[in-house]
Amino acid sequence: MTATLKTLILGSGPAGYTAAIYAARANLAPVLLTGRQPGGQLTITSEVENYPGFPKGIMGPEMMEMFREQAGRFGTEIHDDVGIKVDISKRPFTVTSEGGKVFTTQTLIVSTGASALYLGLPNEKTLQGRGVSACATCDGFFFKNKVVYVVGGGDSACEEANFLTKYASKVKLVVRRDALRASKIMQKRALDNPKIEVLWNQNVTDVLDVNKGKVTGVELTHTKTGEKRQEPADGLFLAIGHQPNTQLFQGVLKMDEKGYILTTPGKTETNVPGVFAAGDCQDSYYRQAVTAAGSGCMAAIEVERWLESQHD
Ligand code: NDP
């Protein structure tokens, strides 16, 4: 058991590190547990071209190393460890880590992010980065003049399919029903795009690599007839939604039906005083590095003021 901290930060994406930078500079001596994927979702992307301050773009993993360095520079204690148990029913809060440490803290910043949903096919994870991706904006560039499949029928799927037509010669959108869930305007853009072909009532049921270690095709199954067929493909993009990494807080913090933590509008405070949530674990809408960083900054400032108010 360590001495009680002023603040503990869970997660090391743009939200977590930005909260750390601000908390450290406010002399709150923050401790940050990186979680299982240090650097978060940006470490599985390639180039980030929309983060202000990097006019030539920057590789996601490199950017997250810079975030980490900046958080460390002001004295954040960073542990490559994972919070596996929390008790926020009383103060100080306790967090137990996978590494066997028990932290006690007056405040907690939850910035555990979100993870893209996958179909759960046997080959899918091994072919990640070898043709399988859950981020067209990150990886589309690698599919110039190639044939790619996109799975999903929501706004993300339509947006990603449209985006991919900038590079790919053909984009096949695989929709499991006979209708898209996407907003009308996004549907129209996808349906009007001559490079996009929609495959209705179908599921991708296998990713093929014929022992080449990269995607060479997909197996499609018709949801009504059960008919299976194999088609050549260079890439498979999944756009079937994201899942917030909030399982640790289920039943304790208020969440929406999808598990995103609910915060007071315009703030990062949660229903438990002293617990703040920032980044994608509380944002199903923007999900951008820059908005996550902004909310991390908000959380640190709110922590500082909350601690002051407790002292008063
Ligand atoms: P959604 O949950 O809206 O859509 C998920 C889609 O994936 C649905 O079409 C769903 O099918 C399909 N799907 C889910 N699981 C499977 C599966 N196992 N196999 C095949 N298909 C599957 O997620 P999005 O990421 O598209 O959007 C999330 C939120 O972000 C939404 O609120 C959206 O409006 C918003 N957003 C807005 C954008 C914009 O305005 N520019 C861009 C991107 C997202 P089914 O319909 O049958 O359930």
Tab-separated table of N, CA, C and O and ligand atoms in Angstrom, residues 119 151-157 159 174 176-177 179-181 183 186 203 239-242 258 284-285 287, ligand 1:
chain	number	residue	atom	x	y	z
A	119	LEU	N	-15.000	-8.987	-35.316
A	119	LEU	CA	-16.031	-9.992	-35.576
A	119	LEU	C	-15.825	-11.267	-34.763
A	119	LEU	O	-16.751	-12.045	-34.588
A	151	VAL	N	-16.901	-3.895	-43.284
A	151	VAL	CA	-18.057	-4.543	-42.642
A	151	VAL	C	-18.754	-3.535	-41.737
A	151	VAL	O	-18.110	-2.859	-40.930
A	152	GLY	N	-20.087	-3.456	-41.870
A	152	GLY	CA	-20.861	-2.558	-41.008
A	152	GLY	C	-21.840	-1.747	-41.827
A	152	GLY	O	-21.675	-1.610	-43.048
A	153	GLY	N	-22.849	-1.237	-41.163
A	153	GLY	CA	-23.856	-0.455	-41.878
A	153	GLY	C	-24.177	0.859	-41.195
A	153	GLY	O	-25.160	1.518	-41.523
A	154	GLY	N	-23.318	1.256	-40.262
A	154	GLY	CA	-23.540	2.512	-39.537
A	154	GLY	C	-22.812	3.688	-40.179
A	154	GLY	O	-22.256	3.558	-41.279
A	155	ASP	N	-22.821	4.817	-39.492
A	155	ASP	CA	-22.133	6.010	-39.998
A	155	ASP	C	-20.645	5.754	-40.200
A	155	ASP	O	-20.052	6.203	-41.176
A	156	SER	N	-20.042	5.017	-39.269
A	156	SER	CA	-18.603	4.737	-39.390
A	156	SER	C	-18.331	3.948	-40.663
A	156	SER	O	-17.413	4.280	-41.420
A	157	ALA	N	-19.119	2.915	-40.903
A	157	ALA	CA	-18.890	2.075	-42.072
A	157	ALA	C	-19.025	2.889	-43.358
A	157	ALA	O	-18.187	2.791	-44.260
A	159	GLU	N	-18.763	6.163	-43.685
A	159	GLU	CA	-17.688	7.155	-43.742
A	159	GLU	C	-16.371	6.496	-44.167
A	159	GLU	O	-15.651	7.006	-45.020
A	174	VAL	N	-20.074	-4.646	-46.712
A	174	VAL	CA	-20.825	-5.853	-46.351
A	174	VAL	C	-21.782	-5.512	-45.214
A	174	VAL	O	-21.366	-5.155	-44.112
A	176	ARG	N	-25.084	-6.674	-42.876
A	176	ARG	CA	-25.712	-7.938	-42.465
A	176	ARG	C	-27.231	-7.968	-42.632
A	176	ARG	O	-27.840	-9.020	-42.518
A	177	ARG	N	-27.825	-6.794	-42.849
A	177	ARG	CA	-29.282	-6.745	-43.056
A	177	ARG	C	-29.554	-6.222	-44.458
A	177	ARG	O	-28.651	-6.078	-45.266
A	179	ALA	N	-30.720	-3.184	-44.822
A	179	ALA	CA	-30.791	-1.730	-44.649
A	179	ALA	C	-29.561	-1.248	-43.896
A	179	ALA	O	-28.938	-2.011	-43.147
A	180	LEU	N	-29.255	0.033	-44.139
A	180	LEU	CA	-28.141	0.649	-43.413
A	180	LEU	C	-28.680	1.322	-42.163
A	180	LEU	O	-29.792	1.824	-42.151
A	181	ARG	N	-27.856	1.335	-41.120
A	181	ARG	CA	-28.228	2.031	-39.888
A	181	ARG	C	-27.808	3.513	-39.961
A	181	ARG	O	-28.297	4.350	-39.209
A	183	SER	N	-26.989	7.474	-40.889
A	183	SER	CA	-27.856	8.616	-41.154
A	183	SER	C	-28.069	8.747	-42.663
A	183	SER	O	-27.241	8.303	-43.458
A	186	MET	N	-25.243	10.129	-44.847
A	186	MET	CA	-24.086	9.235	-44.981
A	186	MET	C	-24.436	8.063	-45.902
A	186	MET	O	-23.613	7.615	-46.696
A	203	ASN	N	-22.570	-11.665	-44.365
A	203	ASN	CA	-21.592	-11.558	-43.289
A	203	ASN	C	-20.249	-12.035	-43.800
A	203	ASN	O	-20.181	-12.947	-44.636
A	239	ALA	N	-15.979	-1.902	-39.201
A	239	ALA	CA	-16.582	-0.656	-38.708
A	239	ALA	C	-17.904	-1.019	-38.050
A	239	ALA	O	-18.966	-0.567	-38.448
A	240	ILE	N	-17.814	-1.911	-37.063
A	240	ILE	CA	-19.038	-2.415	-36.431
A	240	ILE	C	-19.218	-1.836	-35.022
A	240	ILE	O	-19.951	-2.381	-34.213
A	241	GLY	N	-18.538	-0.734	-34.785
A	241	GLY	CA	-18.712	-0.050	-33.509
A	241	GLY	C	-17.516	-0.200	-32.580
A	241	GLY	O	-16.557	-0.922	-32.891
A	242	HIS	N	-17.580	0.532	-31.497
A	242	HIS	CA	-16.520	0.506	-30.485
A	242	HIS	C	-17.125	0.135	-29.149
A	242	HIS	O	-18.322	0.322	-28.923
A	258	LYS	N	-24.562	1.702	-23.734
A	258	LYS	CA	-23.427	1.042	-24.395
A	258	LYS	C	-22.199	0.954	-23.484
A	258	LYS	O	-21.159	0.443	-23.886
A	284	SER	N	-18.777	8.781	-27.083
A	284	SER	CA	-19.054	7.889	-28.216
A	284	SER	C	-19.192	8.695	-29.499
A	284	SER	O	-19.383	8.133	-30.564
A	285	TYR	N	-19.079	9.987	-29.407
A	285	TYR	CA	-19.419	10.832	-30.549
A	285	TYR	C	-18.200	11.362	-31.315
A	285	TYR	O	-18.072	11.143	-32.512
A	287	ARG	N	-14.612	11.032	-30.452
A	287	ARG	CA	-13.598	9.975	-30.492
A	287	ARG	C	-12.322	10.383	-31.235
A	287	ARG	O	-11.749	9.616	-31.998
B	1	NDP	P1	-23.177	1.812	-34.920
B	1	NDP	O1	-23.406	1.033	-33.683
B	1	NDP	O2	-24.026	2.977	-35.245
B	1	NDP	O3	-23.305	0.810	-36.174
B	1	NDP	C1	-22.690	-0.446	-36.163
B	1	NDP	C2	-23.011	-1.126	-37.485
B	1	NDP	O4	-22.300	-2.347	-37.528
B	1	NDP	C3	-24.496	-1.454	-37.680
B	1	NDP	O5	-24.862	-1.322	-39.019
B	1	NDP	C4	-24.550	-2.909	-37.241
B	1	NDP	O6	-25.556	-3.644	-37.892
B	1	NDP	C5	-23.209	-3.418	-37.722
B	1	NDP	N1	-22.742	-4.554	-36.947
B	1	NDP	C6	-22.617	-4.649	-35.605
B	1	NDP	N2	-22.119	-5.846	-35.258
B	1	NDP	C7	-21.944	-6.523	-36.420
B	1	NDP	C8	-21.473	-7.807	-36.732
B	1	NDP	N3	-21.063	-8.639	-35.783
B	1	NDP	N4	-21.430	-8.183	-38.032
B	1	NDP	C9	-21.841	-7.346	-39.007
B	1	NDP	N5	-22.281	-6.103	-38.783
B	1	NDP	C10	-22.339	-5.706	-37.500
B	1	NDP	O7	-21.610	2.178	-34.861
B	1	NDP	P2	-20.796	3.327	-35.659
B	1	NDP	O8	-19.376	3.116	-35.267
B	1	NDP	O9	-21.119	3.316	-37.093
B	1	NDP	O10	-21.307	4.682	-35.021
B	1	NDP	C11	-21.186	4.935	-33.620
B	1	NDP	C12	-21.724	6.328	-33.315
B	1	NDP	O11	-20.865	7.323	-33.869
B	1	NDP	C13	-23.103	6.565	-33.928
B	1	NDP	O12	-23.840	7.342	-33.037
B	1	NDP	C14	-22.797	7.329	-35.185
B	1	NDP	O13	-23.887	8.130	-35.621
B	1	NDP	C15	-21.598	8.159	-34.763
B	1	NDP	N6	-20.773	8.498	-35.948
B	1	NDP	C16	-21.035	9.644	-36.620
B	1	NDP	C17	-20.324	9.987	-37.751
B	1	NDP	C18	-20.652	11.227	-38.465
B	1	NDP	O14	-21.683	11.822	-38.182
B	1	NDP	N7	-19.832	11.680	-39.382
B	1	NDP	C19	-19.226	9.146	-38.271
B	1	NDP	C20	-19.047	7.938	-37.500
B	1	NDP	C21	-19.801	7.648	-36.396
B	1	NDP	P3	-27.111	-3.466	-37.520
B	1	NDP	O15	-27.523	-2.161	-38.131
B	1	NDP	O16	-27.734	-4.660	-38.143
B	1	NDP	O17	-27.185	-3.473	-36.015
